[in-house]
Amino acid sequence: MRFRLVLLLLAWALLSPKGYAGEYAHPKLKSKEKTVRSLVVLPVKAEVTKSGVKGAEPMMQESQELTVQLASAIAEALKGEGFDVLENAFSEEAINGNPELQGMLTEFQTRYDTLAPQLYKKPKDVTKGRFSLGDEVTDLKVSDSVEALIILRASAVETTKAKGFLSGGLGGLIRSGRSTEYYLTVVDSHSGEILFFANGTAGDDVKKGISKSLRKLPH
Amino acid sequence: MRRTHLLSGLVLLLSIALISIATASAQQPTVQKTPFAFTEVDVSLLEQVELLDQKFQKDGLVYNDPALEEYLNQVGNSVLPEGGPPERVQWRFRSLRDPMANAFALPNGSIYVNTGLLALLESEEQLASVLAHEVVHVLNRHSYLSFRSYRKKMVAINILQAVGRGAQGAGGAWGWTLGTIGSIVPSVLAATISGYSRELEKEADLYAVNKLLEGGYDAGEMVSVFKLLQREQDVNLETIFYSDHPKLEERVGYVNAAIQAKAMPAKSPSGSLGERRNFFVPATENVSRQDVSLAISANRPRTALAHAQKLVNNSPDSSENFYLLAETYRALGPRTAEPTSEELSSKGKKEARKLVANFTPEEQEKKLLSKPAGQAAWQENQRKAEESYKKALELDSTNAKAHRGLGFLFEEARKDAEAVAEYRRYLEQFPDAPDRERIQRRIDSVEKTLRPSSEKPR
């Protein structure tokens, strides 16, 4: 009996799904009424938190590293899929040297963060054309040739082995380490409509998850 | 069977012992009686905090206005204690772009006041009371103490949860009892973490009273700050400043008692202080304007309206302020300027939270517009917005943005011909407008479907 229980636990720990992924496209993209060939990536927001027996702690250095990694990974993945990517439009230098751009970007990000709870809750509604950030998006003064903006948010938790064991026994111990949730949104740079949304959970290789999601972006 | 019960009983006793240790060691962290000694955990927290400071700057979240920063530092320095800063502290007073009315202190001496709070405050005394309150969190190392306490409690919580899960696995009545304890007690302990903060907040309030009186400020203005925060501009959002704080009545009570207990200050407000009092409004005007735009973007139109009205009251000859007032009335849409008594009831608040949680801002507007009260509010807000845009133009006929605002307003009201006319006036007056493309698209779109004027919204 005990042996069967141990086997069952091991199987559950090893065979548990590593994550989920979903990609949702606006009807205009699916029907080719709208095409996206060139994009610009807005500043990525990523955070890493350590989850240990003594509670959650921020990991600022790791958050910064993940932000940089994801910014470069998403640009690479887009180019790999044949998209044109406008670089440096929202680099640190460009933003810090332009208070007006800084203000408009903050307002735009605020508008996105206000909409995000509904978007993350029912991403399937993207396929009904439900979500839009409004045509104020053009105030970001992105080049006329750019058709869409990409917004990427990621949240990673690094669970220590001790916490993993306390939370989930042997299975928890095996699954300890980093787990990252990401949310990728493509916004029409003229109308503000949300054209595409992808979300997923990845282990150590979140770049792979994002690349996989971008392959499903119609173009 | 007997052996299982014996083991479960031992686990239960261990759980009770852990709870007692965790709560006893974490209670009553009042004034530090012994000098604070940094531990490895504290240094690690400090490192994270330094990086957080840099991140705020890098992400463009800090509102960079040299004049405002100088003013904040002047007022902040006036509420610092004599002598140099404590170990590993460098005092910095800054504003963060955030429409929530909040202020916070990092343990390295960086004190941030959100644009939302600066826009809400009315005087230098009120600002001084907020900064003094935050200063003591740094002086008395509250962040480090809170973090240490949090870590101790989390150990107990995690162990208890694991015990609860294990006991449930063991089965039988004992397993069920321990499982229940394992799930309930962590919540109880978690609640003591926020209870811990209330003691420290009271300490911060009482320090602030002393500093205000020493500096010749009117300490009663502290109570005004509590009341400002309490007033709910948006029923569906909570003010962060309050989440770990004692209740309003309790705060007003002990602050008033502390003011009465103190003797009158030896010095009366100095000439320089009297002069500085006139600086508050001009020093915070730009940041308040920025906050109105942020509040609109964050779907907090009532907060935006209150701040815009305050701007107009302080500077009634400013075209820019009337333009912002008009923008907030337009953003208000089908909402009344102040929450109704029905909205402020617990049923009303629940409904408002559901609306925000389940619907996009556009959908929320449509739902409100479907009711007669919403339509009436919309009509009134349209009227006030038009009035304010026109006042802005009366004060400054070159304020092109007011023409754009009228364009948006008329388009919403399906007054298409008037909308196109205002959009064109905007582009004529401001040929290099950054949103030229957007406005031109709107003109093209409206002209395609030019209809007779109508009073109803889209």
XYZ file of C-alpha atoms in Angstrom:
677
model
C 0.000 0.000 0.000
C 2.745 2.415 1.016
C 4.799 1.574 -2.051
C 1.851 2.323 -4.320
C 1.316 5.635 -2.529
C 4.958 6.624 -3.055
C 4.752 5.665 -6.733
C 1.587 7.707 -7.107
C 3.214 10.745 -5.479
C 6.290 10.469 -7.685
C 4.208 10.156 -10.799
C 2.110 13.178 -9.821
C 5.223 15.240 -9.118
C 6.969 14.319 -12.329
C 4.043 14.253 -14.669
C 2.234 17.398 -13.446
C 1.848 19.834 -16.337
C 4.689 22.358 -16.306
C 2.493 25.208 -17.357
C -0.348 26.335 -19.528
C -0.392 28.582 -22.573
C -3.076 30.378 -24.493
C -3.017 32.616 -27.517
C -5.968 34.720 -28.612
C -6.259 36.780 -31.794
C -8.639 39.585 -32.769
C -11.074 38.673 -35.582
C -9.476 41.378 -37.785
C -6.121 39.583 -37.549
C -7.624 36.178 -38.214
C -9.535 37.422 -41.272
C -6.459 39.372 -42.498
C -8.475 42.599 -42.482
C -5.591 43.868 -40.387
C -2.004 42.735 -40.764
C 0.920 43.345 -38.496
C 4.423 43.367 -39.941
C 6.244 45.997 -37.906
C 6.164 46.463 -34.172
C 7.746 48.340 -31.308
C 8.257 46.845 -27.853
C 7.296 48.999 -24.887
C 9.523 48.830 -21.774
C 9.167 45.343 -20.315
C 8.001 44.973 -16.698
C 9.237 41.873 -14.924
C 9.636 40.996 -11.284
C 11.152 38.085 -9.421
C 10.159 37.165 -5.872
C 11.739 34.562 -3.648
C 9.269 32.373 -1.796
C 10.890 30.761 1.217
C 9.926 29.377 4.583
C 10.496 32.871 5.990
C 8.058 34.397 3.549
C 8.280 36.277 0.268
C 11.194 38.571 -0.486
C 11.803 40.777 -3.502
C 14.805 40.002 -5.711
C 15.546 43.351 -7.332
C 18.781 42.399 -9.094
C 17.195 39.277 -10.575
C 14.128 41.325 -11.581
C 16.341 43.742 -13.480
C 18.191 40.854 -15.169
C 14.945 39.183 -16.184
C 13.643 42.492 -17.589
C 16.733 42.897 -19.771
C 16.669 39.231 -20.866
C 13.021 39.365 -21.842
C 13.368 42.659 -23.729
C 16.111 41.194 -25.889
C 14.397 37.778 -26.161
C 11.151 39.217 -27.433
C 12.910 41.383 -30.047
C 14.899 38.333 -31.191
C 11.820 36.134 -31.327
C 9.915 38.725 -33.374
C 12.756 39.108 -35.876
C 13.017 35.330 -36.054
C 9.377 35.201 -37.117
C 9.969 37.783 -39.842
C 8.584 40.879 -38.105
C 10.283 44.287 -38.310
C 11.109 45.666 -34.886
C 11.673 49.369 -34.254
C 14.496 49.491 -31.735
C 15.318 52.145 -29.118
C 12.059 54.103 -29.424
C 11.478 53.518 -25.711
C 15.000 52.943 -24.476
C 16.025 54.244 -21.072
C 17.919 57.139 -22.701
C 14.950 58.103 -24.891
C 12.545 58.114 -21.940
C 14.743 59.834 -19.366
C 15.691 62.597 -21.772
C 12.076 63.410 -22.631
C 9.750 64.280 -19.699
C 6.767 64.633 -22.053
C 7.293 61.103 -23.417
C 7.813 59.872 -19.857
C 4.478 61.331 -18.792
C 2.594 59.931 -21.811
C 4.154 56.492 -21.376
C 3.187 56.434 -17.685
C -0.388 57.384 -18.569
C -0.542 54.707 -21.256
C 0.850 52.040 -18.921
C -1.688 53.161 -16.302
C -4.498 52.719 -18.818
C -3.217 49.225 -19.619
C -2.916 48.299 -15.930
C -6.514 49.476 -15.405
C -7.732 47.191 -18.208
C -5.415 44.264 -17.368
C -7.590 42.559 -14.690
C -10.463 42.070 -17.169
C -8.073 41.039 -19.950
C -6.258 38.447 -17.817
C -9.541 37.153 -16.442
C -11.180 36.556 -19.816
C -8.460 36.515 -22.480
C -10.746 34.588 -24.824
C -12.759 37.808 -25.256
C -9.872 39.140 -27.369
C -11.302 36.903 -30.106
C -14.511 38.952 -29.877
C -12.679 42.274 -30.196
C -13.736 43.284 -26.696
C -10.666 45.155 -25.514
C -9.189 48.489 -26.526
C -6.841 51.045 -25.016
C -8.333 53.855 -27.079
C -6.831 55.895 -29.902
C -4.827 57.914 -27.344
C -2.159 55.311 -28.160
C -1.130 57.540 -31.073
C 0.009 60.146 -28.545
C 3.071 57.956 -27.988
C 4.250 59.298 -31.356
C 5.508 55.973 -32.608
C 6.648 56.048 -36.245
C 3.858 55.896 -38.873
C 5.336 52.715 -40.275
C 4.843 50.842 -36.995
C 1.562 48.923 -36.920
C 1.525 47.604 -33.373
C 2.975 47.910 -29.885
C 3.913 44.978 -27.682
C 3.405 45.048 -23.934
C 5.092 42.281 -21.934
C 4.580 41.638 -18.244
C 6.216 38.774 -16.354
C 6.101 37.655 -12.754
C 8.499 34.980 -11.511
C 8.537 33.169 -8.180
C 11.607 31.290 -6.992
C 10.481 28.717 -4.477
C 13.196 27.419 -2.173
C 13.521 23.677 -1.626
C 12.447 23.953 2.005
C 9.329 25.905 1.095
C 8.601 23.492 -1.730
C 8.772 20.551 0.626
C 6.590 22.212 3.275
C 4.042 23.246 0.653
C 3.832 20.074 -1.347
C 5.924 17.329 0.172
C 8.010 15.366 -2.303
C 6.161 16.814 -5.256
C 6.753 20.321 -3.971
C 10.434 19.609 -3.479
C 10.774 18.368 -7.047
C 8.876 21.384 -8.391
C 10.827 23.993 -6.374
C 12.816 26.546 -8.378
C 11.653 29.319 -10.673
C 8.220 29.528 -12.230
C 7.343 32.499 -14.429
C 3.964 33.737 -15.577
C 3.979 35.997 -18.606
C 1.364 38.145 -20.317
C 2.016 39.379 -23.836
C -0.309 41.945 -25.443
C -0.202 43.313 -28.990
C -1.951 46.677 -29.424
C -2.882 48.383 -32.695
C -0.703 51.520 -32.782
C -3.458 53.619 -34.412
C -6.779 52.451 -32.987
C -5.573 51.072 -29.620
C -7.471 47.792 -30.142
C -5.955 44.724 -28.543
C -5.135 42.530 -31.512
C -3.455 39.592 -29.797
C -2.925 38.261 -26.302
C -0.840 35.364 -25.055
C -0.251 34.094 -21.547
C 1.571 31.179 -20.079
C 3.592 29.712 -17.265
C 7.134 28.592 -17.867
C 9.872 27.005 -15.801
C 13.453 28.089 -16.315
C 13.124 28.856 -19.998
C 10.508 31.575 -20.265
C 12.065 32.752 -23.566
C 10.970 29.476 -25.128
C 7.399 30.014 -23.949
C 7.289 33.536 -25.369
C 8.762 32.422 -28.721
C 6.179 29.683 -28.937
C 3.367 32.189 -28.287
C 4.709 34.636 -30.879
C 4.661 31.919 -33.521
C 0.901 32.004 -33.209
C 0.696 35.764 -33.910
C -0.933 35.941 -37.367
C 1.226 37.577 -40.027
C -4.516 3.588 16.140
C -3.275 4.590 19.636
C 0.147 5.405 18.154
C -1.445 7.664 15.505
C -3.397 9.559 18.189
C -0.268 9.963 20.284
C 1.693 11.356 17.336
C -1.140 13.682 16.336
C -1.392 14.949 19.901
C 2.324 15.711 19.964
C 2.022 17.585 16.667
C -0.894 19.586 18.087
C 1.141 20.590 21.141
C 4.052 21.573 18.926
C 1.720 23.727 16.818
C 0.385 25.542 19.879
C 3.931 26.120 21.109
C 4.954 27.559 17.728
C 1.976 29.933 17.680
C 2.820 31.193 21.168
C 6.463 31.783 20.314
C 5.672 33.522 17.022
C 3.070 35.898 18.469
C 4.958 36.666 21.675
C 8.190 37.497 19.919
C 6.490 39.707 17.365
C 4.184 41.821 19.542
C 4.580 45.371 20.841
C 7.573 46.575 18.804
C 7.355 50.102 20.175
C 10.183 52.560 20.702
C 13.609 50.993 20.417
C 15.010 50.839 23.965
C 18.360 49.454 22.861
C 20.375 50.820 19.930
C 19.432 49.167 16.674
C 21.975 46.620 15.472
C 21.978 45.596 11.821
C 21.698 41.889 11.130
C 22.422 40.079 7.874
C 18.716 40.087 7.102
C 18.521 43.881 7.536
C 21.519 44.471 5.266
C 19.959 42.236 2.637
C 16.708 44.221 2.834
C 18.660 47.481 2.530
C 20.370 46.225 -0.644
C 16.986 45.440 -2.182
C 15.690 48.860 -1.214
C 18.628 50.678 -2.852
C 17.889 48.810 -6.075
C 14.211 49.731 -5.753
C 15.158 53.425 -5.538
C 17.126 53.084 -8.768
C 14.280 51.218 -10.437
C 11.793 53.984 -9.680
C 14.121 56.462 -11.380
C 14.908 54.194 -14.306
C 11.268 53.361 -15.009
C 10.369 57.040 -15.145
C 8.146 56.755 -12.082
C 9.777 59.596 -10.192
C 8.143 62.931 -11.007
C 11.196 64.948 -11.950
C 10.564 68.608 -11.215
C 13.623 70.315 -9.645
C 11.537 73.117 -8.087
C 9.126 70.659 -6.488
C 11.947 68.436 -5.284
C 13.668 71.428 -3.693
C 10.434 72.386 -1.943
C 9.809 68.831 -0.714
C 13.343 68.657 0.658
C 12.946 72.034 2.403
C 9.765 70.937 4.146
C 11.157 67.459 4.807
C 14.347 68.817 6.357
C 12.287 71.025 8.670
C 10.777 67.925 10.338
C 14.033 66.013 10.798
C 15.544 65.612 14.275
C 18.674 67.474 15.336
C 21.990 65.888 14.435
C 22.961 63.874 11.391
C 21.009 61.007 9.863
C 21.106 57.563 11.479
C 23.449 54.866 10.203
C 22.874 53.884 6.540
C 20.305 56.644 5.956
C 20.437 59.431 3.397
C 17.377 61.676 3.462
C 15.673 62.182 0.089
C 12.168 63.513 -0.468
C 10.582 62.823 -3.843
C 7.281 62.501 -5.660
C 6.143 59.342 -7.424
C 3.793 59.366 -10.437
C 0.808 57.584 -8.975
C -2.765 58.844 -8.596
C -3.355 56.884 -5.363
C -3.220 59.124 -2.272
C -0.251 57.568 -0.526
C 3.192 58.205 0.922
C 5.814 55.733 2.050
C 9.312 55.587 3.461
C 12.085 53.220 2.484
C 14.510 52.318 5.299
C 17.415 54.008 3.469
C 15.835 57.455 3.990
C 14.046 57.800 0.637
C 10.594 59.184 1.303
C 8.083 59.201 -1.529
C 4.839 61.146 -1.724
C 2.566 60.097 -4.587
C 1.322 62.738 -7.006
C -2.178 61.702 -5.865
C -1.459 62.744 -2.291
C 0.257 66.007 -3.261
C -2.782 66.911 -5.351
C -5.070 66.149 -2.395
C -3.230 68.175 0.287
C -4.135 71.793 0.906
C -1.283 73.338 2.853
C 2.343 73.073 3.840
C 1.278 72.027 7.356
C -0.475 69.009 5.936
C 2.550 68.117 3.809
C 4.827 68.544 6.851
C 2.635 66.190 8.900
C 2.818 63.493 6.201
C 6.604 63.823 5.881
C 7.109 63.855 9.662
C 5.036 60.677 9.949
C 7.182 58.959 7.324
C 10.446 60.229 8.827
C 9.852 58.355 12.086
C 9.370 55.071 10.203
C 12.974 55.524 9.056
C 14.330 56.832 12.386
C 12.856 53.995 14.423
C 13.761 51.336 11.822
C 10.158 50.222 11.445
C 10.775 48.535 8.096
C 13.528 46.353 9.516
C 11.462 45.449 12.598
C 8.393 44.692 10.493
C 10.402 42.533 8.123
C 11.975 40.555 10.973
C 8.573 40.010 12.540
C 7.062 39.014 9.196
C 9.783 36.408 8.645
C 9.271 34.843 12.084
C 5.542 34.629 11.594
C 5.887 33.189 8.097
C 7.992 30.326 9.491
C 5.153 29.484 11.882
C 2.547 29.869 9.145
C 4.416 27.627 6.715
C 5.054 24.931 9.306
C 1.470 25.001 10.516
C 0.157 24.709 6.980
C 2.432 21.740 6.344
C 1.316 20.104 9.617
C -2.298 20.688 8.684
C -1.824 19.079 5.292
C 0.070 16.128 6.756
C -2.544 15.583 9.425
C -5.301 15.568 6.864
C -3.384 12.893 5.018
C -3.273 10.776 8.216
C -7.057 10.607 8.159
C -9.488 10.090 11.044
C -10.948 12.672 13.440
C -7.523 13.798 14.645
C -6.410 14.417 11.083
C -9.494 16.555 10.435
C -8.965 18.642 13.591
C -5.324 19.332 12.870
C -6.125 20.049 9.252
C -8.652 22.679 10.344
C -6.221 24.267 12.786
C -3.567 24.227 10.085
C -5.761 26.224 7.729
C -7.328 28.694 10.194
C -4.334 29.574 12.339
C -2.152 30.819 9.457
C -4.880 33.374 8.705
C -4.917 34.471 12.353
C -1.163 34.904 12.331
C -1.297 36.754 9.025
C -3.766 39.174 10.611
C -1.337 39.917 13.441
C 1.153 41.129 10.821
C -1.150 44.036 9.934
C -1.994 44.525 13.634
C 1.693 44.949 14.329
C 1.851 47.831 11.880
C -0.891 49.814 13.670
C 1.268 50.255 16.777
C 4.078 51.605 14.679
C 1.734 53.921 12.798
C 0.548 55.408 16.092
C 4.147 56.009 17.079
C 4.688 57.789 13.742
C 1.598 59.973 14.267
C 2.674 61.086 17.738
C 6.187 61.950 16.550
C 4.662 64.010 13.745
C 2.574 65.983 16.272
C 5.738 66.885 18.213
C 7.661 67.939 15.123
C 4.833 70.091 13.802
C 4.533 71.932 17.104
C 8.321 72.379 17.365
C 8.395 73.817 13.844
C 5.623 76.302 14.602
C 3.141 74.496 12.352
C -0.537 74.069 13.193
C -0.600 70.418 14.334
C -4.376 70.331 13.952
C -3.768 70.144 10.204
C -2.780 66.524 10.763
C -6.382 65.749 11.569
C -7.373 67.529 8.349
C -5.147 65.111 6.425
C -6.886 62.107 8.004
C -10.248 63.551 7.005
C -9.136 64.304 3.459
C -7.988 60.712 3.060
C -11.176 59.400 4.571
C -13.433 61.230 2.151
C -14.121 58.789 -0.533
C -13.811 60.285 -3.966
C -14.248 56.961 -5.704
C -16.384 54.326 -3.966
C -14.748 51.497 -5.835
C -11.166 52.161 -4.833
C -9.494 52.211 -1.405
C -6.817 54.585 -0.239
C -3.582 52.649 0.328
C -2.416 55.105 3.021
C -5.032 53.692 5.312
C -4.689 49.959 4.877
C -2.354 49.342 7.853
C -3.418 52.380 9.886
C -5.580 52.683 12.989
C -9.152 53.737 12.346
C -9.907 57.410 11.741
C -11.727 58.064 15.027
C -8.927 56.450 16.996
C -6.293 58.487 15.151
C -8.131 61.792 15.559
C -8.568 60.992 19.255
C -4.980 60.337 20.167
C -3.616 63.118 17.954
C -5.952 65.710 19.522
C -5.043 64.431 22.974
C -1.348 64.751 22.162
C -1.810 68.327 20.869
C -3.671 69.375 24.005
C -1.117 67.739 26.274
C 1.751 69.744 24.759
C 2.520 73.258 25.966
C 2.264 76.073 23.389
C 5.471 76.228 21.302
C 8.059 78.681 22.543
C 8.432 80.252 19.101
C 5.623 81.541 16.977
C 5.682 80.866 13.247
C 8.699 82.600 11.808
C 8.608 85.109 9.008
C 10.282 82.590 6.741
C 7.676 79.976 7.652
C 4.900 82.451 6.992
C 6.410 83.215 3.579
C 6.865 79.524 2.837
C 3.185 78.900 3.451
C 2.460 80.782 0.263
C 4.748 78.481 -1.679
C 2.649 75.347 -1.273
C 0.073 76.115 -3.950
C 2.458 77.298 -6.704
C 5.004 74.580 -5.788
C 2.419 71.828 -6.212
C 0.398 73.230 -9.114
C 2.247 71.390 -11.909
C 2.305 68.072 -10.092
C -1.419 68.421 -9.357
C -2.093 69.019 -13.053
C -0.114 65.913 -13.980
C -2.049 63.968 -11.371
C -5.407 64.981 -12.845
C -4.365 63.329 -16.144
C -3.088 60.247 -14.310
C -6.291 59.911 -12.307
C -8.356 60.063 -15.511
C -6.146 57.347 -17.073
C -6.584 55.216 -13.935
C -10.391 55.479 -14.198
C -10.668 57.640 -11.063
C -12.658 60.534 -12.531
C -14.147 61.731 -9.215
C -10.689 62.049 -7.710
C -9.573 63.850 -10.876
C -12.531 66.251 -10.607
C -11.827 67.087 -6.961
C -8.209 67.899 -7.775
C -9.106 69.923 -10.877
C -11.696 71.924 -8.922
C -9.061 72.676 -6.297
C -6.696 73.905 -9.031
C -9.389 76.255 -10.343
C -10.232 77.496 -6.839
C -6.562 78.284 -6.172
C -5.927 79.884 -9.587
C -9.210 81.044 -11.126
C -7.436 82.959 -13.912
C -5.649 79.945 -15.317
C -6.882 78.734 -18.719
C -4.965 75.461 -18.233
C -6.814 74.743 -14.976
C -10.214 75.307 -16.578
C -9.184 73.051 -19.456
C -8.351 70.285 -16.937
C -11.642 70.848 -15.130
C -13.451 70.382 -18.436
C -11.494 67.177 -19.122
C -12.546 65.731 -15.778
C -16.229 66.525 -16.344
C -15.966 64.796 -19.711
C -14.253 61.801 -18.070
C -16.934 61.661 -15.384
C -19.468 60.724 -18.078
C -22.539 59.132 -16.475
C -21.304 59.489 -12.873
C -22.291 62.165 -10.390
C -19.507 64.396 -9.092
C -19.864 62.967 -5.570
C -20.887 59.406 -4.724
C -24.575 59.114 -3.852
C -25.672 57.772 -0.466
C -26.756 54.595 -2.222
C -23.264 54.151 -3.671
C -21.717 54.705 -0.245
C -23.860 51.988 1.369
C -22.218 48.578 1.784
C -24.484 47.169 -0.947
C -23.538 50.040 -3.236
C -19.820 49.587 -2.615
C -20.101 45.880 -3.315
C -21.840 46.592 -6.622
C -19.251 49.211 -7.537
C -16.403 46.763 -6.851
C -18.135 44.120 -8.993
C -18.517 46.627 -11.814
C -14.824 47.497 -11.743
C -13.757 43.855 -11.387
C -15.839 42.518 -14.273
C -16.118 45.278 -16.859
C -13.748 47.445 -18.863
C -13.996 51.241 -18.332
C -16.043 51.587 -21.566
C -18.412 48.817 -20.513
C -18.816 50.387 -17.077
C -19.853 53.644 -18.765
C -22.377 51.885 -20.990
C -23.921 50.124 -18.007
C -24.240 53.371 -16.071
C -25.661 55.144 -19.147
C -28.374 52.532 -19.482
C -29.997 53.925 -16.313
C -31.976 57.215 -16.150
C -29.752 58.529 -13.326
C -26.679 57.857 -15.487
C -28.172 59.696 -18.454
C -29.083 62.680 -16.285
C -25.568 62.792 -14.842
C -24.104 62.553 -18.350
C -26.171 65.531 -19.569
C -25.092 67.628 -16.594
C -21.417 66.706 -16.999
C -21.548 67.505 -20.718
C -22.950 70.939 -19.904
C -20.260 71.654 -17.293
C -17.491 70.381 -19.547
C -18.605 72.655 -22.394
C -18.828 75.591 -19.992
C -15.307 74.937 -18.683
C -13.733 74.487 -22.135
C -15.294 77.793 -23.214
C -14.040 79.500 -20.051
C -10.537 78.184 -20.822
C -10.769 79.790 -24.295
C -12.119 83.012 -22.837
C -9.053 83.228 -20.582
C -6.691 82.254 -23.381
C -7.979 82.043 -26.949
C -4.753 80.287 -28.030
C -5.398 77.286 -25.749
C -5.822 74.920 -28.698
C -6.402 71.867 -26.469
C -9.724 73.362 -25.382
C -10.900 73.212 -29.023
C -9.855 69.572 -29.160
C -11.762 68.897 -25.918
C -14.889 70.511 -27.379
C -14.403 68.306 -30.449
C -14.389 65.145 -28.312
C -17.389 66.405 -26.344
C -19.476 67.180 -29.421
C -18.520 63.891 -31.050
C -19.748 61.988 -27.957
C -22.984 63.973 -28.107
C -23.336 63.195 -31.833
C -23.075 66.864 -32.723
C -20.875 65.872 -35.640
C -20.713 69.154 -37.559
C -19.694 71.063 -34.408
C -17.184 68.319 -33.553
C -15.478 68.570 -36.955
C -15.377 72.367 -36.694
C -13.648 72.230 -33.294
C -11.172 69.562 -34.418
C -10.245 71.739 -37.409
C -9.778 74.790 -35.173
C -7.444 72.719 -32.992
C -5.312 71.640 -35.957
C -5.214 75.207 -37.357
C -4.018 76.618 -34.056
C -1.620 73.752 -33.378
C -0.298 72.499 -36.722
C 2.523 70.501 -35.048
C 0.162 68.773 -32.630
C 1.638 65.421 -31.509
C -1.789 63.801 -31.952
C -2.418 65.361 -35.374
C -2.863 61.947 -36.935
C -5.406 60.842 -34.354
C -7.504 63.989 -34.738
C -7.363 63.832 -38.531
C -8.604 60.224 -38.387
C -11.466 61.355 -36.205
C -12.376 64.128 -38.643
C -12.320 61.622 -41.526
C -14.391 59.111 -39.596
C -17.015 61.620 -38.425
C -17.320 63.288 -41.821
C -18.127 59.935 -43.403
C -21.166 59.551 -41.239
C -22.189 63.183 -40.827
C -25.552 63.159 -39.191
C -27.972 65.837 -37.933
C -27.271 67.063 -34.376
C -28.582 64.912 -31.543
C -28.391 65.239 -27.752
C -27.998 61.537 -27.043
C -24.616 59.937 -26.330
C -23.159 57.187 -28.483
